[in-house]
PDB file of C-alpha atoms in Angstrom:
ATOM      1  CA  MET A 254     -31.931  20.789  -3.346  1.00  0.00           C
ATOM      2  CA  SER A 255     -30.840  22.300  -0.024  1.00  0.00           C
ATOM      3  CA  THR A 256     -27.764  20.976   1.811  1.00  0.00           C
ATOM      4  CA  SER A 257     -29.882  19.805   4.751  1.00  0.00           C
ATOM      5  CA  ILE A 258     -32.212  17.813   2.479  1.00  0.00           C
ATOM      6  CA  TRP A 259     -29.213  16.297   0.643  1.00  0.00           C
ATOM      7  CA  HIS A 260     -27.627  15.160   3.904  1.00  0.00           C
ATOM      8  CA  ARG A 261     -30.950  13.850   5.231  1.00  0.00           C
ATOM      9  CA  ASP A 262     -31.564  11.784   2.091  1.00  0.00           C
ATOM     10  CA  ASN A 263     -28.046  10.370   2.123  1.00  0.00           C
ATOM     11  CA  ALA A 264     -28.219   9.628   5.847  1.00  0.00           C
ATOM     12  CA  GLU A 265     -31.443   7.706   5.248  1.00  0.00           C
ATOM     13  CA  ALA A 266     -29.735   5.720   2.486  1.00  0.00           C
ATOM     14  CA  VAL A 267     -26.829   4.914   4.820  1.00  0.00           C
ATOM     15  CA  VAL A 268     -29.169   3.640   7.526  1.00  0.00           C
ATOM     16  CA  ALA A 269     -31.166   1.620   5.000  1.00  0.00           C
ATOM     17  CA  GLU A 270     -28.027  -0.124   3.718  1.00  0.00           C
ATOM     18  CA  ALA A 271     -26.892  -0.876   7.274  1.00  0.00           C
ATOM     19  CA  ARG A 272     -30.277  -2.383   8.139  1.00  0.00           C
ATOM     20  CA  ASN A 273     -30.117  -4.562   5.021  1.00  0.00           C
ATOM     21  CA  LEU A 274     -26.684  -5.850   6.072  1.00  0.00           C
ATOM     22  CA  ILE A 275     -27.960  -6.673   9.548  1.00  0.00           C
ATOM     23  CA  ASN A 276     -31.120  -8.389   8.296  1.00  0.00           C
ATOM     24  CA  LYS A 277     -29.127 -10.552   5.877  1.00  0.00           C
ATOM     25  CA  GLN A 278     -26.348 -11.533   8.264  1.00  0.00           C
ATOM     26  CA  LEU A 279     -27.583 -11.694  11.858  1.00  0.00           C
ATOM     27  CA  PRO A 280     -29.859 -14.265  13.470  1.00  0.00           C
ATOM     28  CA  GLN A 281     -33.195 -12.841  14.653  1.00  0.00           C
ATOM     29  CA  ALA A 282     -32.229 -12.706  18.350  1.00  0.00           C
ATOM     30  CA  SER A 283     -28.945 -10.950  17.670  1.00  0.00           C
ATOM     31  CA  ARG A 284     -30.665  -8.615  15.247  1.00  0.00           C
ATOM     32  CA  ARG A 285     -33.107  -7.458  17.916  1.00  0.00           C
ATOM     33  CA  GLN A 286     -30.262  -6.974  20.387  1.00  0.00           C
ATOM     34  CA  PHE A 287     -28.212  -4.968  17.893  1.00  0.00           C
ATOM     35  CA  LEU A 288     -31.044  -2.718  16.754  1.00  0.00           C
ATOM     36  CA  ALA A 289     -32.085  -2.102  20.362  1.00  0.00           C
ATOM     37  CA  ARG A 290     -28.745  -0.387  20.900  1.00  0.00           C
ATOM     38  CA  GLY A 291     -29.554   2.175  18.227  1.00  0.00           C
ATOM     39  CA  LEU A 292     -28.540   2.278  14.584  1.00  0.00           C
ATOM     40  CA  THR A 293     -26.629   5.503  14.025  1.00  0.00           C
ATOM     41  CA  LEU A 294     -23.400   6.469  12.293  1.00  0.00           C
ATOM     42  CA  GLY A 295     -21.857   6.857  15.731  1.00  0.00           C
ATOM     43  CA  GLY A 296     -22.984   3.356  16.669  1.00  0.00           C
ATOM     44  CA  LEU A 297     -21.551   1.944  13.475  1.00  0.00           C
ATOM     45  CA  GLY A 298     -18.252   3.630  14.266  1.00  0.00           C
ATOM     46  CA  LEU A 299     -18.081   1.780  17.585  1.00  0.00           C
ATOM     47  CA  LEU A 300     -18.829  -1.661  16.169  1.00  0.00           C
ATOM     48  CA  SER A 301     -15.211  -2.730  16.246  1.00  0.00           C
ATOM     49  CA  GLY A 302     -15.368  -2.570  20.034  1.00  0.00           C
ATOM     50  CA  CYS A 303     -18.669  -4.427  20.442  1.00  0.00           C
ATOM     51  CA  SER A 304     -19.369  -8.117  20.858  1.00  0.00           C
ATOM     52  CA  ILE A 305     -22.977  -9.070  20.158  1.00  0.00           C
ATOM     53  CA  ASP A 306     -22.615 -12.779  19.465  1.00  0.00           C
ATOM     54  CA  ASP A 307     -19.868 -15.383  19.377  1.00  0.00           C
ATOM     55  CA  SER A 308     -21.211 -17.155  16.318  1.00  0.00           C
ATOM     56  CA  PRO A 309     -19.391 -17.049  12.973  1.00  0.00           C
ATOM     57  CA  THR A 310     -22.523 -15.520  11.440  1.00  0.00           C
ATOM     58  CA  ALA A 311     -22.392 -12.550  13.794  1.00  0.00           C
ATOM     59  CA  GLU A 312     -18.652 -12.137  13.237  1.00  0.00           C
ATOM     60  CA  ALA A 313     -19.221 -12.076   9.481  1.00  0.00           C
ATOM     61  CA  ALA A 314     -21.963  -9.484   9.923  1.00  0.00           C
ATOM     62  CA  LEU A 315     -19.757  -7.261  12.038  1.00  0.00           C
ATOM     63  CA  THR A 316     -16.969  -7.524   9.479  1.00  0.00           C
ATOM     64  CA  ARG A 317     -19.290  -6.510   6.666  1.00  0.00           C
ATOM     65  CA  ILE A 318     -20.692  -3.604   8.651  1.00  0.00           C
ATOM     66  CA  SER A 319     -17.165  -2.504   9.554  1.00  0.00           C
ATOM     67  CA  HIS A 320     -16.312  -2.401   5.833  1.00  0.00           C
ATOM     68  CA  PHE A 321     -19.530  -0.485   5.287  1.00  0.00           C
ATOM     69  CA  ASN A 322     -18.488   1.969   8.000  1.00  0.00           C
ATOM     70  CA  ASP A 323     -15.155   2.453   6.196  1.00  0.00           C
ATOM     71  CA  ARG A 324     -17.037   3.419   3.048  1.00  0.00           C
ATOM     72  CA  VAL A 325     -19.228   5.869   4.939  1.00  0.00           C
ATOM     73  CA  GLN A 326     -16.249   7.527   6.631  1.00  0.00           C
ATOM     74  CA  GLY A 327     -14.452   7.785   3.284  1.00  0.00           C
ATOM     75  CA  TRP A 328     -17.542   9.357   1.753  1.00  0.00           C
ATOM     76  CA  LEU A 329     -17.790  11.896   4.588  1.00  0.00           C
ATOM     77  CA  PHE A 330     -14.057  12.740   4.621  1.00  0.00           C
ATOM     78  CA  ASP A 331     -13.343  16.291   3.424  1.00  0.00           C
ATOM     79  CA  SER A 332      -9.738  16.752   2.314  1.00  0.00           C
ATOM     80  CA  SER A 333     -10.058  20.527   2.650  1.00  0.00           C
ATOM     81  CA  ARG A 334     -11.280  20.454   6.247  1.00  0.00           C
ATOM     82  CA  LEU A 335      -8.511  21.015   8.796  1.00  0.00           C
ATOM     83  CA  ALA A 336      -8.245  19.572  12.291  1.00  0.00           C
ATOM     84  CA  PRO A 337      -8.032  22.169  15.097  1.00  0.00           C
ATOM     85  CA  THR A 338      -4.593  23.518  16.017  1.00  0.00           C
ATOM     86  CA  TYR A 339      -3.457  24.781  19.419  1.00  0.00           C
ATOM     87  CA  PRO A 340      -0.951  27.187  20.983  1.00  0.00           C
ATOM     88  CA  ASP A 341       2.387  26.002  22.330  1.00  0.00           C
ATOM     89  CA  SER A 342       1.120  26.512  25.878  1.00  0.00           C
ATOM     90  CA  MET A 343      -1.365  23.649  25.444  1.00  0.00           C
ATOM     91  CA  ILE A 344       1.184  20.978  24.501  1.00  0.00           C
ATOM     92  CA  THR A 345       0.908  17.924  26.759  1.00  0.00           C
ATOM     93  CA  ARG A 346       4.231  17.466  28.564  1.00  0.00           C
ATOM     94  CA  PRO A 347       5.222  14.771  29.045  1.00  0.00           C
ATOM     95  CA  PHE A 348       3.414  13.353  26.067  1.00  0.00           C
ATOM     96  CA  PRO A 349       2.102   9.827  26.783  1.00  0.00           C
ATOM     97  CA  PHE A 350       3.921   6.791  25.450  1.00  0.00           C
ATOM     98  CA  ASN A 351       1.596   4.337  23.772  1.00  0.00           C
ATOM     99  CA  ALA A 352       2.272   1.134  21.833  1.00  0.00           C
ATOM    100  CA  PHE A 353       1.335  -2.554  21.779  1.00  0.00           C
ATOM    101  CA  TYR A 354       4.443  -3.270  23.895  1.00  0.00           C
ATOM    102  CA  ASP A 355       6.191  -1.826  26.963  1.00  0.00           C
ATOM    103  CA  GLU A 356       8.439   1.213  26.624  1.00  0.00           C
ATOM    104  CA  SER A 357      11.439  -1.021  27.369  1.00  0.00           C
ATOM    105  CA  LYS A 358      10.769  -2.734  24.009  1.00  0.00           C
ATOM    106  CA  VAL A 359      11.026   0.427  21.884  1.00  0.00           C
ATOM    107  CA  PRO A 360      13.225  -0.363  18.844  1.00  0.00           C
ATOM    108  CA  GLU A 361      16.572   1.384  18.491  1.00  0.00           C
ATOM    109  CA  VAL A 362      17.144   2.513  14.902  1.00  0.00           C
ATOM    110  CA  ASP A 363      20.624   3.524  13.713  1.00  0.00           C
ATOM    111  CA  ALA A 364      20.184   6.937  12.066  1.00  0.00           C
ATOM    112  CA  SER A 365      23.484   6.730  10.172  1.00  0.00           C
ATOM    113  CA  ASN A 366      22.446   3.556   8.357  1.00  0.00           C
ATOM    114  CA  PHE A 367      18.735   4.248   8.022  1.00  0.00           C
ATOM    115  CA  LEU A 368      17.166   4.094   4.564  1.00  0.00           C
ATOM    116  CA  LEU A 369      13.448   4.550   3.917  1.00  0.00           C
ATOM    117  CA  GLU A 370      12.261   2.114   1.251  1.00  0.00           C
ATOM    118  CA  VAL A 371       9.598   3.334  -1.196  1.00  0.00           C
ATOM    119  CA  THR A 372       7.906   0.834  -3.521  1.00  0.00           C
ATOM    120  CA  GLY A 373       4.688   0.116  -5.356  1.00  0.00           C
ATOM    121  CA  LEU A 374       3.005   2.543  -7.727  1.00  0.00           C
ATOM    122  CA  VAL A 375       5.780   5.141  -7.675  1.00  0.00           C
ATOM    123  CA  ALA A 376       8.055   6.333 -10.485  1.00  0.00           C
ATOM    124  CA  ASN A 377      11.134   6.738  -8.286  1.00  0.00           C
ATOM    125  CA  LYS A 378      11.667   3.487  -6.405  1.00  0.00           C
ATOM    126  CA  ARG A 379      14.664   4.223  -4.248  1.00  0.00           C
ATOM    127  CA  ARG A 380      15.692   4.531  -0.621  1.00  0.00           C
ATOM    128  CA  TRP A 381      15.796   7.850   1.210  1.00  0.00           C
ATOM    129  CA  LYS A 382      18.284   8.948   3.858  1.00  0.00           C
ATOM    130  CA  LEU A 383      17.093  11.017   6.799  1.00  0.00           C
ATOM    131  CA  ASP A 384      19.016  14.093   5.673  1.00  0.00           C
ATOM    132  CA  GLU A 385      17.267  13.878   2.272  1.00  0.00           C
ATOM    133  CA  LEU A 386      13.918  13.907   4.027  1.00  0.00           C
ATOM    134  CA  ARG A 387      15.011  16.886   6.116  1.00  0.00           C
ATOM    135  CA  ALA A 388      15.992  18.712   2.926  1.00  0.00           C
ATOM    136  CA  LEU A 389      12.321  18.759   1.887  1.00  0.00           C
ATOM    137  CA  PRO A 390      10.195  21.749   3.035  1.00  0.00           C
ATOM    138  CA  GLN A 391       9.328  21.251   6.709  1.00  0.00           C
ATOM    139  CA  TYR A 392       6.037  22.134   8.392  1.00  0.00           C
ATOM    140  CA  ALA A 393       5.074  22.201  12.067  1.00  0.00           C
ATOM    141  CA  GLN A 394       1.679  21.631  13.629  1.00  0.00           C
ATOM    142  CA  ILE A 395       0.276  21.470  17.142  1.00  0.00           C
ATOM    143  CA  THR A 396      -2.678  19.103  17.028  1.00  0.00           C
ATOM    144  CA  ARG A 397      -4.554  16.660  19.223  1.00  0.00           C
ATOM    145  CA  HIS A 398      -3.730  12.947  19.212  1.00  0.00           C
ATOM    146  CA  ILE A 399      -6.914  10.975  19.944  1.00  0.00           C
ATOM    147  CA  CYS A 400      -6.560   7.407  21.176  1.00  0.00           C
ATOM    148  CA  VAL A 401      -9.246   4.776  20.653  1.00  0.00           C
ATOM    149  CA  GLU A 402      -8.758   3.874  24.335  1.00  0.00           C
ATOM    150  CA  GLY A 403     -10.484   7.136  25.301  1.00  0.00           C
ATOM    151  CA  TRP A 404      -7.661   9.569  26.098  1.00  0.00           C
ATOM    152  CA  SER A 405      -6.171  12.411  24.076  1.00  0.00           C
ATOM    153  CA  ALA A 406      -3.078  14.620  24.221  1.00  0.00           C
ATOM    154  CA  ILE A 407      -1.807  17.649  22.324  1.00  0.00           C
ATOM    155  CA  GLY A 408       1.600  17.492  20.659  1.00  0.00           C
ATOM    156  CA  LYS A 409       3.855  19.396  18.290  1.00  0.00           C
ATOM    157  CA  TRP A 410       5.160  17.499  15.279  1.00  0.00           C
ATOM    158  CA  SER A 411       7.121  18.719  12.273  1.00  0.00           C
ATOM    159  CA  GLY A 412       8.391  17.295   9.009  1.00  0.00           C
ATOM    160  CA  PRO A 413       7.558  17.300   5.300  1.00  0.00           C
ATOM    161  CA  ARG A 414       3.977  17.103   4.217  1.00  0.00           C
ATOM    162  CA  PHE A 415       3.340  13.521   3.231  1.00  0.00           C
ATOM    163  CA  GLY A 416       1.595  14.647   0.061  1.00  0.00           C
ATOM    164  CA  ASP A 417       4.735  16.559  -0.959  1.00  0.00           C
ATOM    165  CA  PHE A 418       6.816  13.435  -0.358  1.00  0.00           C
ATOM    166  CA  LEU A 419       4.475  11.300  -2.459  1.00  0.00           C
ATOM    167  CA  ARG A 420       4.738  13.815  -5.284  1.00  0.00           C
ATOM    168  CA  ALA A 421       8.540  13.861  -4.920  1.00  0.00           C
ATOM    169  CA  VAL A 422       8.710  10.089  -5.478  1.00  0.00           C
ATOM    170  CA  GLY A 423       6.287  10.246  -8.399  1.00  0.00           C
ATOM    171  CA  ALA A 424       3.548   8.305  -6.652  1.00  0.00           C
ATOM    172  CA  ASP A 425       0.389   7.510  -8.559  1.00  0.00           C
ATOM    173  CA  LEU A 426      -1.945   9.866  -6.711  1.00  0.00           C
ATOM    174  CA  SER A 427      -4.967   8.117  -8.195  1.00  0.00           C
ATOM    175  CA  ALA A 428      -3.985   4.910  -6.364  1.00  0.00           C
ATOM    176  CA  ARG A 429      -6.295   3.926  -3.530  1.00  0.00           C
ATOM    177  CA  TYR A 430      -3.954   3.026  -0.676  1.00  0.00           C
ATOM    178  CA  VAL A 431      -0.640   3.791   0.989  1.00  0.00           C
ATOM    179  CA  GLY A 432       0.823   1.136   3.292  1.00  0.00           C
ATOM    180  CA  PHE A 433       3.516   1.213   5.972  1.00  0.00           C
ATOM    181  CA  GLN A 434       5.880  -1.321   7.520  1.00  0.00           C
ATOM    182  CA  CYS A 435       7.665  -0.365  10.725  1.00  0.00           C
ATOM    183  CA  ALA A 436      10.767  -1.324  12.714  1.00  0.00           C
ATOM    184  CA  ASP A 437       8.614  -2.560  15.613  1.00  0.00           C
ATOM    185  CA  ASP A 438       6.744  -4.977  13.290  1.00  0.00           C
ATOM    186  CA  TYR A 439       3.723  -2.668  13.231  1.00  0.00           C
ATOM    187  CA  TYR A 440       1.946  -2.244   9.915  1.00  0.00           C
ATOM    188  CA  THR A 441      -1.048  -0.314   8.664  1.00  0.00           C
ATOM    189  CA  SER A 442      -2.486   1.317   5.553  1.00  0.00           C
ATOM    190  CA  ILE A 443      -4.467   4.465   4.788  1.00  0.00           C
ATOM    191  CA  ASP A 444      -6.580   5.912   2.005  1.00  0.00           C
ATOM    192  CA  MET A 445      -4.934   8.219  -0.538  1.00  0.00           C
ATOM    193  CA  ALA A 446      -7.227  11.145   0.309  1.00  0.00           C
ATOM    194  CA  THR A 447      -5.897  11.179   3.890  1.00  0.00           C
ATOM    195  CA  ALA A 448      -2.332  10.718   2.654  1.00  0.00           C
ATOM    196  CA  LEU A 449      -2.701  13.930   0.622  1.00  0.00           C
ATOM    197  CA  HIS A 450      -4.406  15.919   3.388  1.00  0.00           C
ATOM    198  CA  PRO A 451      -2.350  19.081   4.090  1.00  0.00           C
ATOM    199  CA  GLN A 452      -2.012  18.213   7.796  1.00  0.00           C
ATOM    200  CA  THR A 453      -0.675  14.703   7.174  1.00  0.00           C
ATOM    201  CA  LEU A 454       3.035  14.915   8.001  1.00  0.00           C
ATOM    202  CA  LEU A 455       5.970  12.557   7.725  1.00  0.00           C
ATOM    203  CA  ALA A 456       7.011  13.690  11.202  1.00  0.00           C
ATOM    204  CA  LEU A 457      10.752  13.809  11.901  1.00  0.00           C
ATOM    205  CA  ASP A 458      10.675  16.080  14.966  1.00  0.00           C
ATOM    206  CA  TRP A 459       8.743  16.249  18.219  1.00  0.00           C
ATOM    207  CA  ASP A 460       8.466  19.572  20.083  1.00  0.00           C
ATOM    208  CA  GLY A 461      11.364  21.101  18.147  1.00  0.00           C
ATOM    209  CA  GLN A 462      13.787  18.190  18.579  1.00  0.00           C
ATOM    210  CA  PRO A 463      14.475  15.018  16.554  1.00  0.00           C
ATOM    211  CA  LEU A 464      11.759  12.486  17.226  1.00  0.00           C
ATOM    212  CA  PRO A 465      12.709  10.499  20.350  1.00  0.00           C
ATOM    213  CA  PRO A 466      12.691   6.678  20.032  1.00  0.00           C
ATOM    214  CA  LYS A 467       9.654   6.329  22.304  1.00  0.00           C
ATOM    215  CA  TYR A 468       7.664   8.611  19.982  1.00  0.00           C
ATOM    216  CA  GLY A 469       8.661   6.828  16.792  1.00  0.00           C
ATOM    217  CA  PHE A 470      12.225   7.624  15.653  1.00  0.00           C
ATOM    218  CA  PRO A 471      13.251   7.939  12.891  1.00  0.00           C
ATOM    219  CA  MET A 472       9.815   9.045  11.690  1.00  0.00           C
ATOM    220  CA  LYS A 473       6.128   8.586  12.196  1.00  0.00           C
ATOM    221  CA  LEU A 474       3.124   9.477  10.106  1.00  0.00           C
ATOM    222  CA  ARG A 475       1.181  12.167  11.916  1.00  0.00           C
ATOM    223  CA  MET A 476      -2.480  12.473  10.893  1.00  0.00           C
ATOM    224  CA  PRO A 477      -4.730  14.566  13.152  1.00  0.00           C
ATOM    225  CA  THR A 478      -7.698  13.398  11.082  1.00  0.00           C
ATOM    226  CA  LYS A 479      -7.155   9.765  12.195  1.00  0.00           C
ATOM    227  CA  LEU A 480      -7.251   7.942  15.515  1.00  0.00           C
ATOM    228  CA  GLY A 481      -3.898   7.220  17.109  1.00  0.00           C
ATOM    229  CA  TYR A 482      -3.543   3.594  16.009  1.00  0.00           C
ATOM    230  CA  LYS A 483      -3.573   4.757  12.365  1.00  0.00           C
ATOM    231  CA  ASN A 484      -0.416   6.864  12.965  1.00  0.00           C
ATOM    232  CA  PRO A 485       2.478   4.401  12.427  1.00  0.00           C
ATOM    233  CA  LYS A 486       5.835   4.956  14.157  1.00  0.00           C
ATOM    234  CA  HIS A 487       9.394   3.789  13.333  1.00  0.00           C
ATOM    235  CA  ILE A 488       8.511   3.714   9.619  1.00  0.00           C
ATOM    236  CA  GLN A 489      10.902   1.697   7.469  1.00  0.00           C
ATOM    237  CA  ALA A 490       8.974   1.126   4.248  1.00  0.00           C
ATOM    238  CA  ILE A 491       6.165   2.839   2.343  1.00  0.00           C
ATOM    239  CA  PHE A 492       4.263   1.330  -0.573  1.00  0.00           C
ATOM    240  CA  VAL A 493       1.555   2.736  -2.840  1.00  0.00           C
ATOM    241  CA  SER A 494      -1.020   0.252  -4.079  1.00  0.00           C
ATOM    242  CA  ASN A 495      -4.514  -0.414  -5.345  1.00  0.00           C
ATOM    243  CA  THR A 496      -4.590  -3.622  -3.306  1.00  0.00           C
ATOM    244  CA  TYR A 497      -6.605  -3.391  -0.101  1.00  0.00           C
ATOM    245  CA  ASN A 498      -4.361  -3.760   2.950  1.00  0.00           C
ATOM    246  CA  ARG A 499      -5.374  -3.763   6.588  1.00  0.00           C
ATOM    247  CA  GLY A 500      -3.138  -3.308   9.618  1.00  0.00           C
ATOM    248  CA  TYR A 501      -1.954  -4.670  12.970  1.00  0.00           C
ATOM    249  CA  TRP A 502      -5.007  -3.577  14.962  1.00  0.00           C
ATOM    250  CA  GLU A 503      -7.362  -3.719  12.002  1.00  0.00           C
ATOM    251  CA  ASP A 504      -6.612  -7.428  11.671  1.00  0.00           C
ATOM    252  CA  GLN A 505      -7.829  -7.752  15.260  1.00  0.00           C
ATOM    253  CA  GLY A 506     -11.163  -6.068  14.561  1.00  0.00           C
ATOM    254  CA  TYR A 507     -10.465  -2.336  14.654  1.00  0.00           C
ATOM    255  CA  ASN A 508     -12.095  -0.142  12.037  1.00  0.00           C
ATOM    256  CA  TRP A 509      -9.809   0.376   9.001  1.00  0.00           C
ATOM    257  CA  PHE A 510     -10.583   3.998   8.118  1.00  0.00           C
ATOM    258  CA  GLY A 511     -10.076   5.092  11.730  1.00  0.00           C
ATOM    259  CA  GLY A 512     -11.213   8.697  11.382  1.00  0.00           C
ATOM    260  CA  SER A 513     -11.096  10.862  14.468  1.00  0.00           C
TER     261      SER A 513
END
């Protein structure tokens, strides 16, 4: 079977499953309105930003389709495919500040007392100092940060590969999820395939200098394969789990997988 036929057949199966979800969950009027907008993978990816009905039935349908969209994005994700990289001359300076609070509310973390907690399905449950993290092999990348709000910016981040860190702590790499808790009360979780992607960094530096507080000191997870809200800042705790976890924005309706 050719690649094009394989993708066509699977795309048809995806659309068929989505239509079944809609037909089971939405009232007839809402169903017509939804289908009139076009049923495509791109449309499914935008569902978290749409409001088609205020009824609990419609909300339940959108939730189910959002979970379905997560499965599709996970199926399409290629751990060997790299996001584009850019020259130093294309770095966005100043890089935009973005958070769910004003810049004046950025948390101040004491580097001398900082300890990164690692729990869950890991062999080595202990806390890591910043200098221990810096002792791991460091990698730099210049990649594009894409925000769900519609803007993007190019930045330079460096730090250990997150996959290397997970191996260093003896994480169960067959586990499904990695979760994060942050100093600014932000929280999120990602799939293990993205955690092990070679461009996923536990970023300690920004543009050659220690990560400034407004960009996530003491560390942020930098994933050019995910939208910006999936890149947690001010990380304090990491846990590996097979239990499905959502996140700050995901609990407010954003798509969980969040691929860019």
